[in-house]
Short mmCIF file of C-alpha atoms and ligand atoms in Angstrom, two decimals:
data_model
loop_
_atom_site.label_atom_id
_atom_site.label_comp_id
_atom_site.label_asym_id
_atom_site.label_seq_id
_atom_site.Cartn_x
_atom_site.Cartn_y
_atom_site.Cartn_z
CA MET J 1 -82.06 112.67 124.90
CA ALA J 2 -78.62 112.22 126.41
CA LEU J 3 -77.23 108.65 126.11
CA ARG J 4 -76.74 106.82 129.42
CA ALA J 5 -75.39 103.48 130.44
CA PRO J 6 -78.26 100.97 131.21
CA SER J 7 -79.57 101.12 134.72
CA GLY J 8 -77.49 99.11 137.16
CA MET J 9 -74.57 98.87 134.75
CA ASN J 10 -71.58 100.98 135.44
CA ASP J 11 -68.64 102.49 133.53
CA THR J 12 -65.25 102.07 135.32
CA LEU J 13 -63.22 105.07 134.25
CA PRO J 14 -59.41 104.76 134.21
CA GLU J 15 -58.78 106.32 137.60
CA GLU J 16 -60.98 103.62 139.15
CA VAL J 17 -59.74 100.67 137.06
CA GLY J 18 -56.52 100.69 138.99
CA ARG J 19 -58.37 99.49 142.03
CA PHE J 20 -60.02 96.65 140.05
CA GLN J 21 -56.70 95.60 138.65
CA THR J 22 -55.13 95.59 142.15
CA LEU J 23 -57.87 93.31 143.37
CA GLU J 24 -57.80 91.10 140.36
CA ARG J 25 -53.95 90.73 140.64
CA ALA J 26 -54.30 89.89 144.35
CA PHE J 27 -56.94 87.22 143.64
CA GLN J 28 -54.79 85.70 140.87
CA GLU J 29 -51.82 85.62 143.07
CA CYS J 30 -53.80 84.00 145.86
CA MET J 31 -55.22 81.43 143.56
CA HIS J 32 -51.92 80.62 141.76
CA LEU J 33 -50.23 80.06 145.07
CA ALA J 34 -52.87 77.46 145.84
CA GLY J 35 -52.51 75.59 142.45
CA PHE J 36 -55.56 76.94 140.80
CA ARG J 37 -55.66 77.79 136.98
CA GLU J 38 -57.78 80.33 135.21
CA VAL J 39 -60.71 79.29 133.10
CA ARG J 40 -62.52 81.72 130.76
CA THR J 41 -66.05 80.81 129.43
CA PRO J 42 -68.56 82.76 127.34
CA LEU J 43 -70.71 85.57 128.73
CA LEU J 44 -73.62 84.00 126.90
CA GLU J 45 -74.84 80.42 127.36
CA THR J 46 -77.85 78.53 126.35
CA THR J 47 -80.78 79.56 128.66
CA SER J 48 -81.58 75.98 129.58
CA LEU J 49 -78.08 75.64 131.15
CA PHE J 50 -79.01 78.15 133.79
CA SER J 51 -82.68 76.96 134.46
CA GLY J 52 -81.32 73.38 134.65
CA ALA J 53 -78.28 74.23 136.91
CA ILE J 54 -79.56 77.04 139.19
CA GLY J 55 -83.21 75.74 139.43
CA GLU J 56 -86.39 76.86 137.74
CA ILE J 57 -87.99 78.09 141.01
CA THR J 58 -85.22 80.54 142.12
CA ASP J 59 -85.17 84.27 142.09
CA VAL J 60 -82.26 84.29 139.62
CA VAL J 61 -84.05 82.12 137.02
CA GLU J 62 -87.59 83.43 137.62
CA LYS J 63 -86.94 87.09 137.71
CA GLU J 64 -83.29 88.15 137.12
CA MET J 65 -81.95 86.63 133.85
CA TYR J 66 -81.31 88.63 130.71
CA SER J 67 -82.52 86.20 128.21
CA PHE J 68 -83.33 86.54 124.59
CA THR J 69 -83.83 84.51 121.42
CA HIS J 70 -81.20 84.93 118.70
CA ARG J 71 -81.89 83.11 115.49
CA GLU J 72 -84.16 80.76 117.26
CA GLU J 73 -81.51 79.98 119.89
CA PRO J 74 -82.59 80.89 123.54
CA LEU J 75 -79.57 82.59 125.11
CA THR J 76 -78.83 84.21 128.56
CA LEU J 77 -76.21 86.54 129.77
CA ARG J 78 -74.53 84.51 132.57
CA PRO J 79 -76.04 85.39 136.00
CA GLU J 80 -73.24 83.53 137.70
CA GLY J 81 -70.04 81.67 136.96
CA THR J 82 -70.57 78.05 138.11
CA ALA J 83 -73.04 76.77 135.51
CA GLY J 84 -70.80 77.83 132.54
CA VAL J 85 -67.65 76.54 134.13
CA VAL J 86 -69.46 73.09 134.78
CA ARG J 87 -70.68 73.08 131.18
CA ALA J 88 -67.03 73.60 129.91
CA TYR J 89 -65.77 70.88 132.28
CA ILE J 90 -68.19 68.50 130.88
CA GLU J 91 -68.02 69.53 127.23
CA HIS J 92 -64.13 69.15 127.16
CA LYS J 93 -64.13 65.88 129.04
CA VAL J 94 -61.73 67.32 131.54
CA GLN J 95 -62.24 64.52 133.96
CA ASN J 96 -60.64 62.08 131.39
CA ARG J 97 -57.49 64.05 131.44
CA GLU J 98 -57.14 64.78 135.19
CA PRO J 99 -58.91 63.41 138.31
CA LEU J 100 -58.80 66.76 140.09
CA SER J 101 -59.27 70.22 138.58
CA LYS J 102 -58.92 73.50 140.46
CA TRP J 103 -60.10 76.35 138.40
CA TYR J 104 -60.72 80.14 139.05
CA TYR J 105 -62.30 82.85 137.00
CA MET J 106 -62.86 86.51 137.05
CA GLY J 107 -65.56 88.43 134.93
CA ALA J 108 -68.84 90.16 134.41
CA MET J 109 -72.11 88.54 135.57
CA PHE J 110 -75.69 89.91 134.86
CA ARG J 111 -78.76 89.92 137.01
CA ALA J 112 -81.75 92.23 136.61
CA GLU J 113 -82.01 93.10 140.16
CA ARG J 114 -83.16 96.41 141.67
CA PRO J 115 -79.92 98.37 141.74
CA GLN J 116 -78.64 99.81 145.06
CA LYS J 117 -75.24 100.24 146.75
CA GLY J 118 -73.28 97.05 146.12
CA ARG J 119 -76.02 95.58 144.00
CA TYR J 120 -75.79 96.02 140.31
CA ARG J 121 -77.18 94.54 137.05
CA GLN J 122 -73.75 94.08 135.69
CA PHE J 123 -71.27 93.09 138.32
CA HIS J 124 -68.16 91.09 138.56
CA GLN J 125 -67.24 87.89 140.35
CA LEU J 126 -63.98 86.41 141.39
CA GLY J 127 -64.76 82.72 141.69
CA ALA J 128 -63.17 79.29 141.91
CA GLU J 129 -64.38 75.71 141.52
CA VAL J 130 -62.71 72.48 142.55
CA PHE J 131 -63.86 69.33 140.63
CA GLY J 132 -63.03 65.77 141.82
CA ASP J 133 -62.56 66.19 145.64
CA PRO J 134 -65.61 64.99 147.73
CA GLY J 135 -64.29 66.78 150.76
CA PRO J 136 -64.61 67.48 153.61
CA HIS J 137 -61.06 68.98 154.05
CA VAL J 138 -61.05 70.80 150.77
CA ASP J 139 -64.23 72.55 151.76
CA ALA J 140 -62.56 74.06 154.71
CA GLU J 141 -59.29 74.65 152.94
CA VAL J 142 -61.01 76.73 150.16
CA ILE J 143 -63.15 78.67 152.65
CA ASP J 144 -59.95 79.46 154.67
CA LEU J 145 -58.30 80.50 151.45
CA LEU J 146 -61.00 82.99 150.62
CA VAL J 147 -61.21 84.34 154.17
CA ARG J 148 -57.51 85.06 154.17
CA PHE J 149 -57.68 86.66 150.78
CA ILE J 150 -60.55 89.02 152.06
CA ALA J 151 -58.71 89.84 155.25
CA GLY J 152 -55.57 90.46 153.13
CA LEU J 153 -57.54 93.27 151.41
CA GLY J 154 -57.74 95.13 154.65
CA ILE J 155 -61.26 94.15 155.16
CA ALA J 156 -61.72 93.81 158.93
CA ALA J 157 -63.21 90.67 160.53
CA PRO J 158 -65.00 88.92 157.71
CA GLU J 159 -67.69 86.82 159.29
CA VAL J 160 -68.06 83.20 157.93
CA LEU J 161 -71.69 81.80 158.11
CA LEU J 162 -71.61 78.00 157.73
CA ASN J 163 -74.26 75.35 157.19
CA THR J 164 -74.92 72.01 155.68
CA ILE J 165 -77.98 71.14 153.76
CA GLY J 166 -77.06 67.50 153.56
CA SER J 167 -77.55 65.14 150.62
CA GLU J 168 -80.59 65.00 148.22
CA GLU J 169 -82.14 62.26 150.24
CA ALA J 170 -81.99 64.30 153.60
CA ARG J 171 -83.45 67.33 151.81
CA SER J 172 -86.39 65.25 150.35
CA HIS J 173 -87.33 64.12 153.83
CA TYR J 174 -87.01 67.60 155.08
CA ARG J 175 -89.09 68.98 152.25
CA THR J 176 -91.90 66.74 153.20
CA ALA J 177 -91.67 67.91 156.81
CA LEU J 178 -91.57 71.55 155.78
CA ILE J 179 -94.57 71.12 153.52
CA ALA J 180 -96.43 69.47 156.31
CA TYR J 181 -95.67 72.39 158.65
CA LEU J 182 -96.43 75.17 156.17
CA GLU J 183 -99.47 73.72 154.47
CA PRO J 184 -101.99 74.69 157.20
CA LYS J 185 -100.49 78.24 157.23
CA LYS J 186 -100.47 78.45 153.47
CA SER J 187 -102.99 81.29 153.16
CA ALA J 188 -100.83 83.52 155.35
CA LEU J 189 -97.75 83.11 153.15
CA THR J 190 -96.99 85.64 150.46
CA GLU J 191 -98.20 84.78 147.05
CA GLU J 192 -94.72 83.91 145.83
CA SER J 193 -94.08 81.52 148.82
CA GLN J 194 -97.53 79.90 148.19
CA ARG J 195 -96.42 79.18 144.71
CA ARG J 196 -93.11 77.81 145.85
CA LEU J 197 -94.60 75.60 148.59
CA GLU J 198 -95.37 72.72 146.25
CA ARG J 199 -92.51 73.01 143.79
CA ASN J 200 -89.56 74.21 145.87
CA PRO J 201 -90.39 74.78 149.56
CA LEU J 202 -86.81 75.27 150.65
CA ARG J 203 -86.78 78.52 148.75
CA ILE J 204 -89.37 79.86 151.09
CA LEU J 205 -86.63 79.74 153.80
CA ASP J 206 -84.83 82.73 152.15
CA SER J 207 -87.96 84.63 151.48
CA LYS J 208 -87.39 88.40 152.22
CA SER J 209 -90.89 88.95 153.48
CA GLN J 210 -91.08 89.50 157.21
CA ALA J 211 -94.47 87.89 157.30
CA ASP J 212 -93.10 84.68 155.84
CA GLN J 213 -90.25 84.76 158.19
CA ALA J 214 -92.46 85.07 161.21
CA LEU J 215 -94.40 82.04 160.02
CA LEU J 216 -91.14 80.12 159.68
CA ALA J 217 -90.03 80.89 163.28
CA ASP J 218 -91.12 77.43 164.57
CA ALA J 219 -90.57 75.61 161.30
CA PRO J 220 -88.63 72.22 161.45
CA THR J 221 -84.92 72.65 160.83
CA LEU J 222 -83.03 70.52 158.38
CA HIS J 223 -80.24 69.18 160.68
CA PRO J 224 -82.27 66.41 162.39
CA PHE J 225 -82.79 64.99 158.86
CA LEU J 226 -79.13 64.67 157.99
CA SER J 227 -77.76 61.35 157.42
CA GLU J 228 -74.89 59.97 159.43
CA GLU J 229 -72.62 60.58 156.50
CA ASP J 230 -73.82 64.12 156.06
CA GLN J 231 -73.22 64.86 159.74
CA LYS J 232 -69.75 63.35 159.69
CA HIS J 233 -68.87 65.48 156.67
CA PHE J 234 -70.02 68.59 158.37
CA ASP J 235 -68.22 67.82 161.54
CA ALA J 236 -64.98 67.28 159.66
CA VAL J 237 -65.39 70.54 157.75
CA ARG J 238 -65.72 72.31 161.23
CA ARG J 239 -62.77 70.47 162.64
CA THR J 240 -60.58 71.54 159.83
CA LEU J 241 -61.69 75.17 159.99
CA ASP J 242 -60.99 74.89 163.79
CA ALA J 243 -57.60 73.53 163.15
CA LEU J 244 -56.82 76.34 160.69
CA GLY J 245 -58.02 78.81 163.30
CA THR J 246 -60.60 80.30 160.92
CA PRO J 247 -63.71 81.42 162.91
CA TYR J 248 -67.17 80.74 161.65
CA ARG J 249 -70.74 80.75 162.93
CA VAL J 250 -73.09 77.86 162.15
CA ASP J 251 -76.32 79.32 160.74
CA GLN J 252 -78.89 76.59 160.28
CA LYS J 253 -81.09 79.03 158.37
CA LEU J 254 -78.46 79.63 155.64
CA VAL J 255 -79.87 78.01 152.46
CA ARG J 256 -78.69 80.33 149.60
CA GLY J 257 -80.59 81.18 146.52
CA LEU J 258 -79.28 78.60 144.12
CA ASP J 259 -80.62 74.94 143.89
CA TYR J 260 -77.48 73.03 143.02
CA TYR J 261 -75.98 72.81 146.49
CA THR J 262 -75.44 69.68 148.59
CA ARG J 263 -73.96 69.52 152.09
CA THR J 264 -71.54 72.40 152.83
CA LEU J 265 -72.82 75.98 152.26
CA PHE J 266 -71.25 79.26 153.36
CA GLU J 267 -71.47 82.97 153.05
CA ILE J 268 -68.93 85.66 154.06
CA LYS J 269 -70.20 89.01 155.36
CA ALA J 270 -67.97 92.12 155.87
CA ALA J 271 -68.12 95.79 156.37
CA LYS J 272 -71.89 96.31 157.22
CA ASP J 273 -70.97 99.98 157.86
CA LYS J 274 -70.02 100.42 154.26
CA LEU J 275 -72.18 97.91 152.42
CA GLY J 276 -75.37 98.03 154.41
CA ALA J 277 -77.88 95.30 153.63
CA GLY J 278 -75.70 93.89 150.74
CA ASP J 279 -72.97 92.96 153.09
CA THR J 280 -72.46 89.38 151.64
CA VAL J 281 -69.13 89.70 149.86
CA ALA J 282 -68.87 86.01 148.95
CA GLY J 283 -70.83 82.74 149.04
CA GLY J 284 -70.41 79.28 147.84
CA GLY J 285 -70.57 75.54 148.74
CA ARG J 286 -70.53 72.04 147.62
CA TYR J 287 -72.50 70.83 144.56
CA ASP J 288 -71.83 67.01 144.29
CA GLY J 289 -74.84 66.27 141.92
CA LEU J 290 -74.56 69.19 139.37
CA VAL J 291 -71.96 67.77 137.01
CA ALA J 292 -73.87 64.55 136.62
CA SER J 293 -77.25 66.32 136.38
CA LEU J 294 -76.04 68.43 133.48
CA GLY J 295 -75.02 65.30 131.56
CA GLY J 296 -71.41 64.89 132.87
CA PRO J 297 -69.77 62.25 134.89
CA SER J 298 -70.46 61.80 138.65
CA VAL J 299 -67.79 64.28 139.98
CA PRO J 300 -68.07 66.00 143.27
CA ALA J 301 -67.39 69.72 143.28
CA PHE J 302 -66.93 72.76 145.63
CA GLY J 303 -66.62 76.39 144.88
CA PHE J 304 -67.32 80.06 145.63
CA GLY J 305 -68.12 83.42 144.02
CA ALA J 306 -67.00 86.79 145.57
CA GLY J 307 -68.57 90.10 144.40
CA LEU J 308 -65.73 92.22 143.20
CA GLU J 309 -67.48 95.53 143.48
CA ARG J 310 -68.46 94.72 147.09
CA LEU J 311 -64.93 93.76 148.00
CA LEU J 312 -63.83 97.06 146.50
CA ILE J 313 -66.32 99.00 148.69
CA ALA J 314 -65.17 97.22 151.73
CA ALA J 315 -61.47 97.14 151.13
CA GLU J 316 -58.81 99.63 151.86
CA LEU J 317 -56.85 99.30 148.57
CA LYS J 318 -53.82 101.52 147.88
CA THR J 319 -53.12 102.00 144.19
CA ASP J 320 -50.26 103.87 142.44
CA PRO J 321 -51.94 106.99 141.12
CA SER J 322 -48.98 107.74 138.75
CA VAL J 323 -49.54 106.99 135.02
CA VAL J 324 -46.02 107.29 133.73
CA ASP J 325 -42.49 107.62 135.12
CA VAL J 326 -41.17 109.95 132.48
CA VAL J 327 -42.44 112.62 130.09
CA VAL J 328 -40.34 113.35 127.11
CA LEU J 329 -40.73 116.99 125.91
CA PRO J 330 -39.41 117.71 122.38
CA MET J 331 -39.26 121.31 121.61
CA GLY J 332 -39.57 122.02 117.95
CA ASP J 333 -40.24 119.89 114.92
CA ALA J 334 -36.75 118.53 114.66
CA ALA J 335 -36.78 117.30 118.23
CA VAL J 336 -40.09 115.42 117.88
CA LEU J 337 -38.57 112.66 115.98
CA SER J 338 -35.78 112.19 118.41
CA GLY J 339 -38.28 112.43 121.16
CA VAL J 340 -40.69 109.74 119.83
CA LYS J 341 -37.64 107.52 119.25
CA PHE J 342 -36.28 108.06 122.74
CA ALA J 343 -39.68 107.22 124.28
CA ARG J 344 -39.55 103.90 122.48
CA GLN J 345 -36.11 103.27 123.93
CA LEU J 346 -37.26 103.98 127.43
CA ARG J 347 -40.34 101.76 127.03
CA ASP J 348 -38.02 98.98 125.86
CA ALA J 349 -36.18 99.35 129.15
CA LYS J 350 -39.64 98.99 130.83
CA ILE J 351 -39.67 102.60 131.90
CA ARG J 352 -43.32 104.12 131.56
CA THR J 353 -43.03 106.95 129.22
CA GLU J 354 -45.25 109.52 127.45
CA VAL J 355 -43.94 111.78 124.77
CA GLU J 356 -45.42 115.10 124.16
CA THR J 357 -46.56 115.08 120.52
CA ARG J 358 -48.82 118.11 120.36
CA GLY J 359 -46.09 120.76 120.50
CA SER J 360 -47.37 122.21 123.72
CA SER J 361 -45.56 124.91 125.47
CA MET J 362 -42.96 123.83 128.10
CA LYS J 363 -45.22 125.22 130.91
CA ALA J 364 -48.30 123.26 129.79
CA ALA J 365 -46.23 120.15 129.16
CA LEU J 366 -44.73 120.23 132.66
CA ARG J 367 -48.22 120.73 134.12
CA ARG J 368 -49.30 117.59 132.41
CA ALA J 369 -46.22 115.71 133.50
CA ASN J 370 -47.23 116.54 137.05
CA ALA J 371 -50.74 115.47 136.54
CA LEU J 372 -49.54 112.15 135.18
CA GLY J 373 -47.41 111.76 138.41
CA ALA J 374 -44.15 111.56 136.38
CA ARG J 375 -40.94 111.77 138.34
CA TYR J 376 -38.81 112.95 135.39
CA ALA J 377 -39.11 115.12 132.28
CA VAL J 378 -36.52 114.87 129.52
CA LEU J 379 -36.21 118.13 127.56
CA ILE J 380 -35.00 117.98 123.86
CA GLY J 381 -34.50 121.29 122.14
CA ASP J 382 -32.28 122.60 119.51
CA ARG J 383 -29.40 123.04 121.88
CA GLU J 384 -29.70 119.39 123.21
CA LEU J 385 -29.87 118.05 119.62
CA GLU J 386 -26.64 119.80 118.75
CA SER J 387 -24.70 118.68 121.83
CA GLY J 388 -26.19 115.29 122.08
CA LEU J 389 -26.69 115.84 125.80
CA TRP J 390 -30.36 116.07 126.98
CA ALA J 391 -31.69 117.71 129.92
CA LEU J 392 -33.03 115.32 132.56
CA LYS J 393 -35.25 117.12 134.96
CA ASP J 394 -36.03 115.71 138.32
CA LEU J 395 -39.57 116.99 139.02
CA ASN J 396 -39.42 116.01 142.69
CA ALA J 397 -36.08 117.45 143.62
CA HIS J 398 -36.33 120.33 141.05
CA ALA J 399 -32.80 119.43 139.76
CA GLN J 400 -31.56 119.17 136.21
CA GLU J 401 -28.51 117.50 134.68
CA GLU J 402 -27.35 117.08 131.11
CA LEU J 403 -26.80 113.41 130.00
CA SER J 404 -26.55 111.42 126.89
CA PRO J 405 -29.67 109.36 125.96
CA ASP J 406 -28.00 106.11 126.91
CA SER J 407 -26.92 107.45 130.31
CA ILE J 408 -30.51 108.56 130.98
CA VAL J 409 -31.88 105.22 130.17
CA ALA J 410 -29.22 103.56 132.30
CA LYS J 411 -29.77 105.96 135.17
CA LEU J 412 -33.56 105.48 135.11
CA SER J 413 -33.38 101.66 134.79
CA ALA J 414 -31.07 101.61 137.79
CA SER J 415 -33.63 103.43 139.92
CA GLY J 416 -36.26 100.77 138.96
CA GLY J 417 -38.25 102.69 136.31
CA ALA J 418 -38.06 105.92 138.44
CA ARG J 419 -40.68 104.52 140.80
P1 HAM P 501 -74.02 84.09 144.75
O1 HAM P 501 -74.19 84.08 146.26
O2 HAM P 501 -75.26 84.19 143.85
O3 HAM P 501 -73.20 82.77 144.36
O4 HAM P 501 -72.99 85.19 144.19
C1 HAM P 501 -71.74 85.33 144.84
C2 HAM P 501 -71.47 86.82 145.22
O5 HAM P 501 -71.61 87.61 144.07
C3 HAM P 501 -72.28 87.38 146.24
O6 HAM P 501 -71.89 87.13 147.46
C4 HAM P 501 -72.12 88.91 145.93
O7 HAM P 501 -70.97 89.36 146.64
C5 HAM P 501 -71.94 88.93 144.45
N1 HAM P 501 -73.14 89.44 143.84
C6 HAM P 501 -74.26 88.67 143.49
N2 HAM P 501 -75.19 89.41 142.95
C7 HAM P 501 -74.72 90.71 142.86
C8 HAM P 501 -75.19 91.86 142.35
N3 HAM P 501 -76.42 91.97 141.74
N4 HAM P 501 -74.38 93.03 142.37
C9 HAM P 501 -73.18 92.86 142.99
N5 HAM P 501 -72.63 91.79 143.45
C10 HAM P 501 -73.43 90.64 143.45
C11 HAM P 501 -72.89 82.41 143.05
O8 HAM P 501 -73.06 83.04 142.14
C12 HAM P 501 -72.35 81.01 142.97
N6 HAM P 501 -72.00 80.76 141.52
C13 HAM P 501 -71.10 80.81 143.87
C14 HAM P 501 -70.54 79.50 143.78
C15 HAM P 501 -69.47 79.06 143.07
N7 HAM P 501 -71.03 78.47 144.42
C16 HAM P 501 -70.25 77.41 144.12
N8 HAM P 501 -69.32 77.79 143.19
#
């Protein structure tokens, strides 16, 4: 049987990687401009990290993790970035070194979901986490940063959905009210929601079943249970977003699928025409209790994760299709040595160069130069070796001149690597 990549896991061939790199560079630049530094954590973590951080009764932990036991150690391929980053923050006692940490990351995440457009089993997130700022202004600032990044990719009108789920105390009162409302209707709930009713009723709110959603139509909402402090925090997030001129819509139904959140939550939706149902390109929020609950100090935190593939589907990204600037074409054995050396000299001058080492015919070599998007070809044959002047062929202008190797390097450097 022909070998294939695992379902929902994609190869990214070189012609597509350029778009990935353009997006990653734009993200890096955006984060560096805001004083964030990159953190890299392992793809594998101890399974209990994720069940502890994300919550036992969540879709991700119950159904979507790639978990296995290796030499008696339960391990899981990371389904998201926050848990590992928090683990690293705690493990390296970062809080003792700096009171405020702003970190970003880019990398592969794994969730065993049903694959469809924009939803994969291996996907990539661009994420950021801020440790040590209780908000509210940083919440709005980071949301605004992300919105501007997304808009800057040429994605029209990203829509920000905003909510607060308050502190643990508010949620515990709300949980009681929600259970009291749903208990008499229990038998009409889906089996999964019935199971969740006792242990994690808030998860029922993001049930995908229409029947569950119909039952929830008149359910109590969380906002009346917010403490004064929670409400003040939310009002200030909104005021800061208003001051920044970043539009948002408050959606009291927004709960998100991970259990670590406190207070501010948000999602960004974009390009429904291209993404369909999976139009959430980013999501995040505040998680003031997570660092302490995983055994670290009591440090407030806020962050987001954006789906790289979804952004790529939604964005109009232009990438340079050319692979090299110059192709060096040595003709004959004697010329190959000079050609390989000269290619090295061009690369030292930061000019992207391929040297033809297969002894192809001039015609085939020029065809390849075209396919690589090269602007110039340098022809080295017996005559050129003798005269010391090599033929520089401008493939766009169809012009040719004879120059010394050093003059060619100088000329191409002056024209900015021929691009
Ligand atoms: P999340 O909402 O689970 O949040 O994922 C963030 C983004 O990752 C989603 O909005 C979506 O664009 C993308 N994504 C998720 N699953 C898939 C998939 N199967 N295929 C393609 N893209 C996907 C988190 O992961 C949190 N860690 C975000 C966060 C950081 N909150 C605080 N800090």
